[in-house]
Amino acid sequence: MLGSGIIKGLAETGRNFVGSYFDPERMTTVEYPEQRLAPKENTRQFPFLVFDGEAALAGLRCVACQICEKECPPQCIYIEKSREKKPDHLGKPQFHPAIFDIDISVCMSCQICVEVCPFDAIKMDTEFELSTSDRFGGLLMHKDLLARPNSHFLKVHPTDAGVIDARRAEERARLEAKARLDSEAKAKEAPPAA
Amino acid sequence: MFQAIDQIFVNLLRGFLGHLPEPIRPWAGLVISLGAILGTFGLLFGLTTVCERKAIARMQNRLGPNRVGPYGFLQFIADGIKSLTKEDIVPRSADKVVHFIAPLALLVPVVLTYLVLPFGRNMVVLDLDAGLLFYFAAGASTELAVFMAGWSSRNKYSLLGAMRAIAQMLSYELPFILSTIGVVMVTGSLSTVRIVEAQGPGDGWLAHWNVFTPWGFAAFFLFLIAAFAEANRSPFDLPEGESEIVAGYFLEYSGFKFALFFMAEYLGMFSSSALAVTLFLGGWTAPVSFLGFVPSWLWFFLKLGVLMALFIWVRGTTPRLRMDQLMDFAWKFMLPLALFLIPVVVLWDRVGRGWVGWVLCGPIVAAAYVWLGRALVGRRRIQLRTYRYASG
Ligand code: SF4
Ligand code: SF4
């Protein structure tokens, strides 16, 4: 009959209305600044540069290979290589970035820079409360602002960082084992001096 | 004592006017009453918007505004300040004068309709003999303002919205007015004050509200549905359908002019609800005589509140109609039913307005409802739609 649908609908919304006062299960709202959802591991906002050790700029993993700069779709990364090399965590001499800038007003959080980096040097941050009262300033992030310790990486993406840390430790161990073998072989080769 | 509380506003006004020189008294009375009406209903407008947002949120299991003031009830003040301080943009190719006048032309007739509504015992600004006629005359001129707004914006969406609004408001004006004819017939007067008095308990203990009659019950709902459509409220909010025509006729309005449109819409809704209360729910009269000690204006605003809750509830429930459904409903269902109710009222009057009337008129009205309803929706068959090119 005409009107029965309306009555049914009114009953449904009425039930929701009353139910919302008595049944907290129904409510999906999270009142944001006071209440928060648990952070999700796979969220991504803007990239950061990982460093090892204590000193931020000295410990950057980035070797200024510029792959990410070339791959970044909106071209928001700008890198300038250093002139001199310094040893990386495996002791190999490598360049490091003299300038590493990301324009986060252009960055579209696509994570491509992270995917292409062969040195696990750039990763996505989960920080999203980035609003400021300054409209134009602070959008070009220099490397000192981009640098985050590995412990931060471990905190925001534990699974990912764990795998990478294990691999790096393994690489180092293999290198040390090789060095030990080498030196032992060298020791064997050279006859004990008479 | 009860008498004093009941008449407190009337006596305040009379006392104040006593201090003024004789010739300006009627004018001063008019201005003060208008100010009081605007103040009361302006505040009610603000509170209703908050209540509406909160209630609809609850119907969707959300929280709604809850930050400004206690439980978020001061949200409307923040919104008002925001819309006052916003930039007022007039499109370059708009007809500037008409664009400026339209919101005022909408608000003024709506406010005029309040002049003939009795808010309580002796609380009516103008007790016109043809009060109801005045109400409809003033109310109907809002359509012009709507079209002015849509036309002067020089925007196709605005124009489409205005055309929809005109088509809808004109179509629903008929059942809106025809559904009140029964009330005028049994009362024998067009004066809103007389109509309310005729519905009071009189000598008995039960009030004779018009909604408690078979024809009045049907007419009440017809009137209410038409009032929904007149106020452009969901499910009849086609003139402002966001998904199709952005915002309809007030698309090109911003800032305070937009707020005026918004306010006029709500004031129109209050005034047609108030008329529904006056005509069918006994105005300021108590439902039973032993509750007569409650002040008359309190009864009026209680009933108004119930109707507003119904408006909000329906808005939270129904989806928007399609244009052809809208027109079908007005012309094929509401208009015939409203016309049919007129002879039923005559029958009700002839058989003595008692239980005989119920036995005779009740089934007739119900049968008409069922039959017209079936004619409207019964024959429609839903079939699988086939496409010429897109299938397969
Ligand atoms: S996330 Fe994408 S857009 Fe942002 S810096 Fe990396 S590659 Fe460029
Ligand atoms: S972040 Fe990675 S890919 Fe980019 S320059 Fe540094 S090492 Fe190369």
Coordinates of C-alpha atoms and ligand atoms in Angstrom, one line a residue:
Chain A
M1 CA 0.0 0.0 0.0
L2 CA 1.1 3.6 -0.6
G3 CA 3.0 4.9 2.4
S4 CA 4.1 1.5 3.9
G5 CA 7.6 2.0 2.7
I6 CA 7.8 5.4 4.4
I7 CA 6.7 3.9 7.6
K8 CA 9.2 1.2 7.4
G9 CA 12.0 3.7 6.7
L10 CA 10.9 5.9 9.5
A11 CA 11.0 2.9 11.9
E12 CA 14.5 2.1 10.7
T13 CA 15.9 5.6 11.3
G14 CA 14.0 5.8 14.5
R15 CA 15.6 2.6 15.7
N16 CA 19.0 4.0 14.7
F17 CA 18.3 7.3 16.6
V18 CA 17.3 5.6 19.8
G19 CA 20.0 2.9 19.5
S20 CA 22.8 5.4 19.0
Y21 CA 22.2 6.6 22.6
F22 CA 22.2 3.2 24.2
D23 CA 24.5 1.0 22.1
P24 CA 28.0 2.4 21.7
E25 CA 28.8 -0.5 19.3
R26 CA 26.8 1.4 16.6
M27 CA 28.9 4.5 16.6
T28 CA 31.8 4.6 14.2
T29 CA 33.0 8.1 15.0
V30 CA 36.5 8.5 16.4
E31 CA 36.7 11.9 18.0
Y32 CA 40.1 12.7 16.5
P33 CA 42.3 14.9 18.5
E34 CA 41.4 13.2 21.8
Q35 CA 40.8 9.7 20.5
R36 CA 43.0 8.1 17.9
L37 CA 43.0 4.9 16.0
A38 CA 46.1 2.7 16.5
P39 CA 48.7 3.6 13.8
K40 CA 48.7 1.3 10.8
E41 CA 52.0 -0.1 9.6
N42 CA 51.5 0.5 5.9
T43 CA 50.4 4.1 6.0
R44 CA 52.6 6.5 4.1
Q45 CA 52.8 10.2 4.0
F46 CA 56.1 11.8 2.9
P47 CA 59.6 10.2 2.5
F48 CA 62.4 10.5 5.1
L49 CA 66.1 9.7 4.9
V50 CA 67.3 6.9 7.2
F51 CA 70.6 7.3 9.1
D52 CA 72.5 4.9 11.2
G53 CA 74.3 5.8 14.4
E54 CA 74.0 9.0 16.4
A55 CA 75.0 11.8 14.0
A56 CA 72.2 12.5 11.6
L57 CA 74.0 13.9 8.6
A58 CA 77.1 11.8 9.0
G59 CA 75.1 8.5 9.2
L60 CA 72.8 8.9 6.2
R61 CA 72.5 5.7 4.2
C62 CA 72.0 7.7 1.0
V63 CA 74.9 7.4 -1.5
A64 CA 73.6 10.1 -3.8
C65 CA 73.1 7.7 -6.7
Q66 CA 70.2 9.9 -7.9
I67 CA 68.0 7.0 -8.9
C68 CA 65.1 8.3 -6.9
E69 CA 65.6 11.8 -8.3
K70 CA 65.2 10.4 -11.8
E71 CA 62.3 8.1 -11.0
C72 CA 60.2 10.5 -9.0
P73 CA 57.1 11.2 -11.1
P74 CA 56.5 14.8 -10.2
Q75 CA 60.2 15.5 -10.0
C76 CA 60.2 16.9 -6.5
I77 CA 63.6 15.5 -5.4
Y78 CA 66.8 17.5 -5.9
I79 CA 70.2 16.0 -5.2
E80 CA 73.7 17.2 -5.4
K81 CA 76.6 14.8 -5.0
S82 CA 79.4 15.4 -2.6
R83 CA 82.9 15.7 -4.0
E84 CA 84.7 13.4 -1.7
K85 CA 83.8 9.8 -0.8
K86 CA 83.5 8.3 2.6
P87 CA 83.1 4.7 3.7
D88 CA 79.6 3.2 4.0
H89 CA 78.6 0.6 6.6
L90 CA 80.4 -2.1 4.6
G91 CA 83.5 0.1 4.5
K92 CA 83.2 0.7 0.7
P93 CA 83.9 4.4 -0.2
Q94 CA 80.7 6.0 -1.4
F95 CA 79.5 9.5 -2.3
H96 CA 76.9 11.1 0.0
P97 CA 74.4 13.9 -0.8
A98 CA 75.7 17.4 -0.4
I99 CA 72.2 18.6 -1.0
F100 CA 69.1 16.5 -0.7
D101 CA 65.8 18.4 -1.0
I102 CA 62.2 17.2 -1.3
D103 CA 59.5 19.7 -2.1
I104 CA 56.6 18.2 -0.1
S105 CA 54.1 20.5 -1.7
V106 CA 54.8 18.6 -4.9
C107 CA 55.4 15.1 -3.5
M108 CA 52.4 12.9 -4.1
S109 CA 53.3 10.2 -1.6
C110 CA 53.6 7.6 -4.3
Q111 CA 56.5 5.7 -2.6
I112 CA 58.3 5.2 -5.9
C113 CA 61.5 6.7 -4.5
V114 CA 61.3 4.1 -1.8
E115 CA 60.7 1.2 -4.2
V116 CA 63.7 2.1 -6.4
C117 CA 66.3 3.0 -3.8
P118 CA 68.9 0.1 -3.8
F119 CA 70.4 1.3 -0.5
D120 CA 67.3 1.3 1.7
A121 CA 68.1 4.9 2.4
I122 CA 64.7 6.6 1.8
K123 CA 61.5 5.4 3.4
M124 CA 58.0 6.7 3.9
D125 CA 57.0 8.4 7.1
T126 CA 53.7 8.0 8.8
E127 CA 53.6 11.4 10.3
F128 CA 50.4 13.2 9.1
E129 CA 49.9 16.1 11.5
L130 CA 52.0 18.5 9.4
S131 CA 49.7 21.5 9.3
T132 CA 51.2 24.9 10.2
S133 CA 50.0 28.5 10.4
D134 CA 52.6 29.4 7.7
R135 CA 51.2 28.9 4.2
F136 CA 54.3 29.1 2.1
G137 CA 57.3 28.3 4.4
G138 CA 58.6 24.9 5.3
L139 CA 57.6 23.2 2.2
L140 CA 61.1 22.5 0.9
M141 CA 62.6 20.0 3.2
H142 CA 66.3 19.9 3.3
K143 CA 68.3 16.8 4.3
D144 CA 68.6 17.8 8.0
L145 CA 64.8 17.9 8.2
L146 CA 64.4 14.7 6.3
A147 CA 66.9 12.7 8.3
R148 CA 65.4 10.2 10.8
P149 CA 67.3 7.6 12.8
N150 CA 66.9 3.9 12.0
S151 CA 65.1 3.5 15.4
H152 CA 62.3 5.7 14.0
F153 CA 62.1 3.5 10.9
L154 CA 61.9 0.5 13.3
K155 CA 59.0 2.1 15.1
V156 CA 56.8 3.1 12.2
H157 CA 57.4 0.1 9.9
P158 CA 58.6 -2.7 12.3
T159 CA 58.3 -5.6 9.8
D160 CA 60.0 -3.8 6.9
A161 CA 62.8 -2.4 9.1
G162 CA 63.3 -5.7 10.8
V163 CA 63.9 -7.5 7.4
I164 CA 66.2 -4.8 6.2
D165 CA 68.2 -4.7 9.5
A166 CA 68.6 -8.5 9.4
R167 CA 69.8 -8.3 5.8
R168 CA 72.3 -5.6 6.5
A169 CA 73.6 -7.4 9.5
E170 CA 74.0 -10.6 7.4
E171 CA 75.9 -8.6 4.7
R172 CA 78.2 -7.2 7.3
A173 CA 78.7 -10.6 8.9
R174 CA 79.5 -12.2 5.5
L175 CA 82.0 -9.4 4.9
E176 CA 83.6 -9.9 8.2
A177 CA 83.8 -13.7 7.7
K178 CA 85.3 -13.2 4.3
A179 CA 87.8 -10.8 5.8
R180 CA 88.7 -13.2 8.5
L181 CA 89.0 -16.1 6.0
D182 CA 91.2 -13.8 3.8
S183 CA 93.5 -12.9 6.6
E184 CA 93.7 -16.5 7.7
A185 CA 94.5 -17.6 4.2
K186 CA 97.0 -14.8 4.0
A187 CA 98.5 -16.0 7.2
K188 CA 98.7 -19.6 5.9
E189 CA 100.2 -18.6 2.6
A190 CA 102.9 -16.5 4.0
P191 CA 105.3 -18.9 5.7
P192 CA 106.1 -18.1 9.2
A193 CA 109.0 -15.9 9.1
A194 CA 112.0 -17.7 10.1
Chain B
M1 CA -2.1 33.0 38.5
F2 CA -2.3 30.7 35.4
Q3 CA -4.1 33.5 33.7
A4 CA -1.2 35.9 34.4
I5 CA 1.4 33.5 33.0
D6 CA -0.8 32.8 30.0
Q7 CA -1.2 36.4 29.2
I8 CA 2.3 37.6 30.3
F9 CA 3.4 38.7 26.9
V10 CA 0.2 40.3 26.0
N11 CA 0.2 42.3 29.2
L12 CA 3.8 43.3 28.8
L13 CA 3.1 44.7 25.4
R14 CA 0.0 46.5 26.6
G15 CA 1.8 48.0 29.5
F16 CA 4.6 49.2 27.4
L17 CA 2.4 50.7 24.8
G18 CA 0.5 52.6 27.6
H19 CA 3.6 54.8 28.0
L20 CA 3.6 55.9 24.4
P21 CA 1.5 58.7 22.9
E22 CA -1.8 57.5 21.5
P23 CA -1.3 58.0 17.7
I24 CA 1.8 55.8 17.3
R25 CA 0.5 53.0 19.5
P26 CA -0.7 50.7 16.7
W27 CA 2.5 51.1 14.8
A28 CA 4.7 50.6 17.8
G29 CA 2.7 47.5 18.6
L30 CA 3.2 46.2 15.2
V31 CA 7.0 46.9 15.2
I32 CA 7.5 45.3 18.6
S33 CA 5.5 42.2 17.8
L34 CA 7.4 41.8 14.6
G35 CA 10.7 42.2 16.4
A36 CA 9.6 39.6 19.0
I37 CA 8.5 37.2 16.2
L38 CA 11.8 37.6 14.4
G39 CA 13.8 37.2 17.6
T40 CA 11.9 34.1 18.7
F41 CA 11.9 32.4 15.4
G42 CA 15.4 33.5 14.5
L43 CA 16.6 31.8 17.7
L44 CA 14.4 28.8 17.0
F45 CA 16.0 28.7 13.5
G46 CA 19.4 28.5 15.0
L47 CA 18.5 25.8 17.5
T48 CA 16.6 23.8 14.9
T49 CA 19.6 23.7 12.5
V50 CA 21.7 22.3 15.4
C51 CA 19.0 19.8 16.4
E52 CA 18.5 18.8 12.9
R53 CA 22.2 18.1 12.3
K54 CA 22.5 16.2 15.6
A55 CA 19.3 14.2 15.0
I56 CA 20.2 13.2 11.5
A57 CA 23.7 12.3 12.6
R58 CA 22.2 10.0 15.2
M59 CA 19.9 8.4 12.6
Q60 CA 23.1 7.6 10.7
N61 CA 24.9 6.5 13.9
R62 CA 27.2 9.5 13.9
L63 CA 27.7 12.0 16.6
G64 CA 26.9 15.3 14.9
P65 CA 28.2 18.7 16.1
N66 CA 29.3 18.5 19.7
R67 CA 32.2 21.0 20.0
V68 CA 30.8 24.5 20.3
G69 CA 29.1 25.2 23.6
P70 CA 27.3 22.6 25.8
Y71 CA 26.6 19.5 23.6
G72 CA 27.4 21.6 20.5
F73 CA 24.2 23.7 20.9
L74 CA 26.0 26.9 20.2
Q75 CA 27.2 25.7 16.8
F76 CA 24.7 28.0 15.0
I77 CA 26.4 31.1 16.5
A78 CA 29.7 29.9 15.0
D79 CA 28.1 29.2 11.7
G80 CA 26.4 32.6 11.7
I81 CA 29.6 34.5 12.4
K82 CA 31.3 32.5 9.6
S83 CA 28.6 33.3 7.0
L84 CA 28.6 36.9 8.1
T85 CA 32.3 37.3 7.6
K86 CA 32.5 35.4 4.3
E87 CA 33.0 37.2 1.0
D88 CA 29.9 38.1 -0.8
I89 CA 30.4 37.2 -4.4
V90 CA 28.2 38.5 -7.2
P91 CA 28.8 36.9 -10.6
R92 CA 30.0 39.4 -13.1
S93 CA 27.2 38.7 -15.6
A94 CA 24.5 38.5 -13.0
D95 CA 21.6 41.0 -12.9
K96 CA 23.0 42.9 -9.9
V97 CA 19.8 44.5 -8.7
V98 CA 17.5 41.4 -8.9
H99 CA 20.3 39.3 -7.5
F100 CA 20.4 41.6 -4.5
I101 CA 16.7 41.9 -4.0
A102 CA 15.9 38.2 -4.3
P103 CA 16.8 37.1 -0.8
L104 CA 14.9 39.9 0.7
A105 CA 11.9 39.3 -1.5
L106 CA 12.0 35.7 -0.2
L107 CA 12.3 36.6 3.4
V108 CA 9.7 39.4 3.6
P109 CA 6.6 37.4 2.5
V110 CA 7.6 34.6 4.8
V111 CA 7.8 37.0 7.7
L112 CA 4.4 38.5 6.7
T113 CA 2.8 35.1 7.0
Y114 CA 3.6 35.2 10.7
L115 CA 1.3 38.2 11.2
V116 CA -1.8 36.1 11.1
L117 CA -0.6 33.1 13.2
P118 CA -2.0 32.9 16.7
F119 CA 0.8 31.9 19.0
G120 CA -1.3 31.8 22.1
R121 CA -4.5 33.1 23.6
N122 CA -4.8 36.8 22.3
M123 CA -1.4 36.5 20.8
V124 CA -1.9 37.3 17.2
V125 CA -0.5 40.4 15.5
L126 CA -3.3 40.9 13.0
D127 CA -6.7 39.2 13.6
L128 CA -7.8 39.5 10.0
D129 CA -11.2 38.2 9.0
A130 CA -9.6 36.6 5.9
G131 CA -6.4 35.6 7.8
L132 CA -6.0 32.3 6.0
L133 CA -6.4 34.0 2.7
F134 CA -3.7 36.5 3.7
Y135 CA -1.4 33.7 4.7
F136 CA -1.7 31.9 1.3
A137 CA -1.4 35.2 -0.6
A138 CA 1.8 36.1 1.2
G139 CA 3.2 32.7 1.2
A140 CA 2.6 32.2 -2.6
S141 CA 4.7 35.2 -3.5
T142 CA 7.8 33.5 -2.3
E143 CA 7.8 31.6 -5.7
L144 CA 8.5 34.9 -7.4
A145 CA 11.6 35.4 -5.3
V146 CA 12.9 32.0 -6.0
F147 CA 12.6 32.6 -9.7
M148 CA 14.3 36.0 -9.3
A149 CA 17.2 34.3 -7.6
G150 CA 17.5 31.6 -10.3
W151 CA 17.1 34.0 -13.2
S152 CA 19.4 36.8 -12.1
S153 CA 22.3 34.5 -11.3
R154 CA 22.8 33.8 -15.0
N155 CA 23.8 30.3 -14.3
K156 CA 22.2 27.3 -16.0
Y157 CA 22.1 25.3 -12.8
S158 CA 20.4 28.1 -11.0
L159 CA 17.9 28.5 -13.7
L160 CA 17.2 24.8 -13.8
G161 CA 16.8 24.8 -10.0
A162 CA 14.5 27.7 -10.2
M163 CA 12.4 26.1 -12.9
R164 CA 12.1 22.9 -10.8
A165 CA 11.2 25.0 -7.8
I166 CA 8.5 26.9 -9.6
A167 CA 7.0 23.7 -11.1
Q168 CA 7.1 22.0 -7.7
M169 CA 5.7 24.9 -5.6
L170 CA 2.9 25.7 -8.0
S171 CA 1.9 22.0 -8.2
Y172 CA 1.9 21.6 -4.4
E173 CA 0.2 24.9 -3.8
L174 CA -3.1 23.4 -4.9
P175 CA -3.2 20.5 -2.4
F176 CA -1.7 22.8 0.2
I177 CA -4.7 25.2 -0.1
L178 CA -7.4 22.6 -1.0
S179 CA -6.6 20.5 2.1
T180 CA -7.5 23.5 4.3
I181 CA -10.9 24.0 2.8
G182 CA -12.5 21.4 5.0
V183 CA -11.4 23.3 8.1
V184 CA -12.8 26.6 6.7
M185 CA -16.1 24.8 6.0
V186 CA -16.6 23.3 9.5
T187 CA -15.5 26.5 11.2
G188 CA -17.4 28.8 8.9
S189 CA -14.6 31.4 9.1
L190 CA -11.3 32.3 7.4
S191 CA -10.0 33.9 10.6
T192 CA -7.2 31.9 12.1
V193 CA -8.2 33.0 15.6
R194 CA -11.7 31.8 15.1
I195 CA -10.5 28.5 13.7
V196 CA -8.4 27.8 16.8
E197 CA -11.2 28.8 19.2
A198 CA -13.5 26.4 17.4
Q199 CA -11.2 23.6 18.2
G200 CA -11.0 24.2 21.9
P201 CA -12.5 21.8 24.5
G202 CA -15.5 24.1 24.9
D203 CA -17.8 22.7 27.6
G204 CA -16.7 19.1 27.3
W205 CA -13.3 17.8 28.4
L206 CA -11.9 16.7 25.1
A207 CA -10.7 19.1 22.5
H208 CA -12.3 19.1 19.0
W209 CA -9.0 19.2 17.1
N210 CA -9.7 18.8 13.4
V211 CA -7.1 16.1 13.2
F212 CA -9.4 13.9 15.3
T213 CA -11.9 13.6 12.4
P214 CA -11.6 11.2 9.5
W215 CA -11.4 13.9 6.9
G216 CA -9.2 16.1 9.1
F217 CA -6.7 13.3 9.6
A218 CA -6.3 12.8 5.9
A219 CA -6.3 16.6 5.2
F220 CA -3.6 17.0 7.9
F221 CA -1.3 14.6 6.2
L222 CA -2.0 16.1 2.8
F223 CA -1.3 19.5 4.2
L224 CA 1.9 18.4 5.8
I225 CA 3.2 16.7 2.7
A226 CA 2.4 19.8 0.7
A227 CA 4.2 21.8 3.3
F228 CA 7.3 19.6 2.9
A229 CA 7.2 20.4 -0.8
E230 CA 6.6 24.1 -0.3
A231 CA 9.6 24.3 2.0
N232 CA 11.7 22.3 -0.5
R233 CA 12.5 19.8 2.2
S234 CA 13.5 16.2 1.6
P235 CA 12.1 14.2 -0.1
F236 CA 11.0 17.1 -2.2
D237 CA 14.4 18.9 -2.3
L238 CA 14.7 18.6 -6.1
P239 CA 15.3 22.4 -6.5
E240 CA 18.6 22.1 -4.7
G241 CA 19.6 18.5 -5.6
E242 CA 23.4 18.7 -5.0
S243 CA 24.2 15.7 -7.2
E244 CA 22.3 17.0 -10.2
I245 CA 22.2 20.8 -10.2
V246 CA 24.8 21.6 -7.5
A247 CA 22.6 23.8 -5.2
G248 CA 19.8 25.0 -7.4
Y249 CA 18.5 28.5 -7.4
F250 CA 20.8 29.8 -4.7
L251 CA 23.9 28.4 -6.2
E252 CA 25.5 31.8 -6.9
Y253 CA 24.8 33.2 -3.5
S254 CA 27.4 33.2 -0.8
G255 CA 28.0 34.7 2.6
F256 CA 25.1 36.5 4.3
K257 CA 22.8 36.3 1.3
F258 CA 23.1 32.5 1.3
A259 CA 22.3 32.6 5.1
L260 CA 19.2 34.7 4.3
F261 CA 18.0 32.0 1.9
F262 CA 18.7 29.4 4.4
M263 CA 16.8 31.3 7.1
A264 CA 13.9 32.0 4.8
E265 CA 13.6 28.3 4.1
Y266 CA 13.5 27.5 7.8
L267 CA 11.2 30.3 8.6
G268 CA 8.9 29.1 5.8
M269 CA 9.0 25.7 7.3
F270 CA 8.1 27.0 10.8
S271 CA 5.3 29.1 9.4
S272 CA 3.7 26.2 7.5
S273 CA 4.1 24.0 10.5
A274 CA 2.5 26.7 12.6
L275 CA -0.4 26.9 10.2
A276 CA -0.7 23.1 10.4
V277 CA -0.9 23.4 14.2
T278 CA -3.4 26.2 13.9
L279 CA -5.7 24.4 11.4
F280 CA -5.5 20.8 12.5
L281 CA -3.8 20.5 15.9
G282 CA -6.0 23.0 17.7
G283 CA -3.4 25.9 17.8
W284 CA -2.8 26.9 21.3
T285 CA -5.6 24.9 22.9
A286 CA -4.9 22.0 25.3
P287 CA -5.9 18.5 24.2
V288 CA -7.9 17.9 27.3
S289 CA -9.5 20.6 29.5
F290 CA -7.8 19.6 32.8
L291 CA -4.4 20.5 31.1
G292 CA -5.7 24.0 30.5
F293 CA -3.4 25.4 33.2
V294 CA -0.4 25.0 30.9
P295 CA 0.2 28.4 29.2
S296 CA -1.4 28.5 25.7
W297 CA 1.9 29.7 24.0
L298 CA 3.7 26.7 25.5
W299 CA 1.1 24.4 23.9
F300 CA 1.7 26.1 20.6
F301 CA 5.4 25.8 20.7
L302 CA 5.2 22.2 21.9
K303 CA 3.1 21.2 18.9
L304 CA 5.4 23.2 16.7
G305 CA 8.4 21.3 18.1
V306 CA 6.7 17.9 17.4
L307 CA 6.1 18.9 13.8
M308 CA 9.7 20.1 13.4
A309 CA 10.9 16.7 14.8
L310 CA 8.7 15.1 12.2
F311 CA 10.3 17.3 9.5
I312 CA 13.8 16.3 10.6
W313 CA 12.9 12.6 10.9
V314 CA 11.5 12.5 7.4
R315 CA 14.6 14.3 6.1
G316 CA 16.8 11.8 7.7
T317 CA 14.8 8.9 6.2
T318 CA 13.7 9.6 2.6
P319 CA 15.8 9.8 -0.6
R320 CA 15.0 12.4 -3.2
L321 CA 12.1 11.9 -5.5
R322 CA 12.4 12.0 -9.3
M323 CA 10.7 14.9 -11.2
D324 CA 8.0 12.7 -12.7
Q325 CA 7.3 11.0 -9.4
L326 CA 7.0 14.4 -7.8
M327 CA 4.4 15.6 -10.4
D328 CA 2.5 12.3 -10.4
F329 CA 2.2 12.5 -6.7
A330 CA 0.9 16.0 -6.7
W331 CA -1.6 15.8 -9.5
K332 CA -2.7 12.1 -9.5
F333 CA -2.8 11.5 -5.8
M334 CA -2.9 14.6 -3.6
L335 CA -5.1 16.8 -5.7
P336 CA -7.9 14.2 -6.2
L337 CA -7.8 13.2 -2.6
A338 CA -8.0 16.8 -1.5
L339 CA -10.9 17.4 -3.7
F340 CA -12.6 14.2 -2.6
L341 CA -12.4 15.3 1.0
I342 CA -14.6 18.3 0.4
P343 CA -17.9 16.3 -0.1
V344 CA -16.8 14.1 2.8
V345 CA -16.7 17.1 5.0
V346 CA -20.2 18.0 4.0
L347 CA -21.3 14.4 4.9
W348 CA -19.5 14.7 8.2
D349 CA -21.3 17.9 9.0
R350 CA -24.8 16.6 7.9
V351 CA -24.6 13.4 10.1
G352 CA -23.8 15.4 13.2
R353 CA -20.0 15.2 13.6
G354 CA -20.2 12.3 16.0
W355 CA -19.6 8.6 16.0
V356 CA -22.0 8.2 13.1
G357 CA -19.7 10.5 11.1
W358 CA -16.8 8.2 11.9
V359 CA -18.6 5.1 10.8
L360 CA -19.7 6.7 7.6
C361 CA -16.7 8.9 6.6
G362 CA -13.8 6.8 8.0
P363 CA -14.2 3.9 5.5
I364 CA -14.9 6.3 2.7
V365 CA -11.6 8.2 3.3
A366 CA -9.7 5.0 3.8
A367 CA -11.1 3.5 0.6
A368 CA -10.2 6.7 -1.4
Y369 CA -6.7 6.6 0.0
V370 CA -6.2 2.9 -0.9
W371 CA -7.7 3.3 -4.3
L372 CA -5.8 6.4 -5.3
G373 CA -2.6 4.9 -3.9
R374 CA -3.1 1.8 -6.0
A375 CA -3.7 3.9 -9.1
L376 CA -0.5 5.8 -8.4
V377 CA 1.9 3.0 -7.7
G378 CA 0.0 -0.3 -8.1
R379 CA 0.2 -0.7 -11.9
R380 CA 3.9 -0.1 -12.1
R381 CA 5.8 -3.2 -13.1
I382 CA 9.5 -3.4 -12.5
Q383 CA 11.3 -5.2 -15.4
L384 CA 14.9 -5.8 -16.3
R385 CA 16.2 -2.9 -18.3
T386 CA 17.7 -3.8 -21.7
Y387 CA 20.3 -1.7 -23.5
R388 CA 20.7 -1.5 -27.2
Y389 CA 24.5 -1.1 -27.3
A390 CA 25.8 -1.7 -23.8
S391 CA 24.6 -5.2 -23.3
G392 CA 26.6 -8.3 -23.8
Ligands
SF4_1 S1 56.9 9.6 -2.8 FE1 56.8 9.8 -5.0 S2 56.5 11.9 -5.4 FE2 57.2 11.8 -3.3 S3 59.4 12.0 -3.4 FE3 59.0 9.8 -3.6 S4 58.9 9.4 -5.7 FE4 58.7 11.6 -5.5
SF4_2 S1 67.8 7.9 -1.6 FE1 68.5 6.0 -2.4 S2 68.0 6.1 -4.6 FE2 67.9 8.2 -3.8 S3 70.0 9.0 -4.2 FE3 70.0 8.2 -2.1 S4 70.7 6.1 -2.3 FE4 70.1 6.8 -4.4

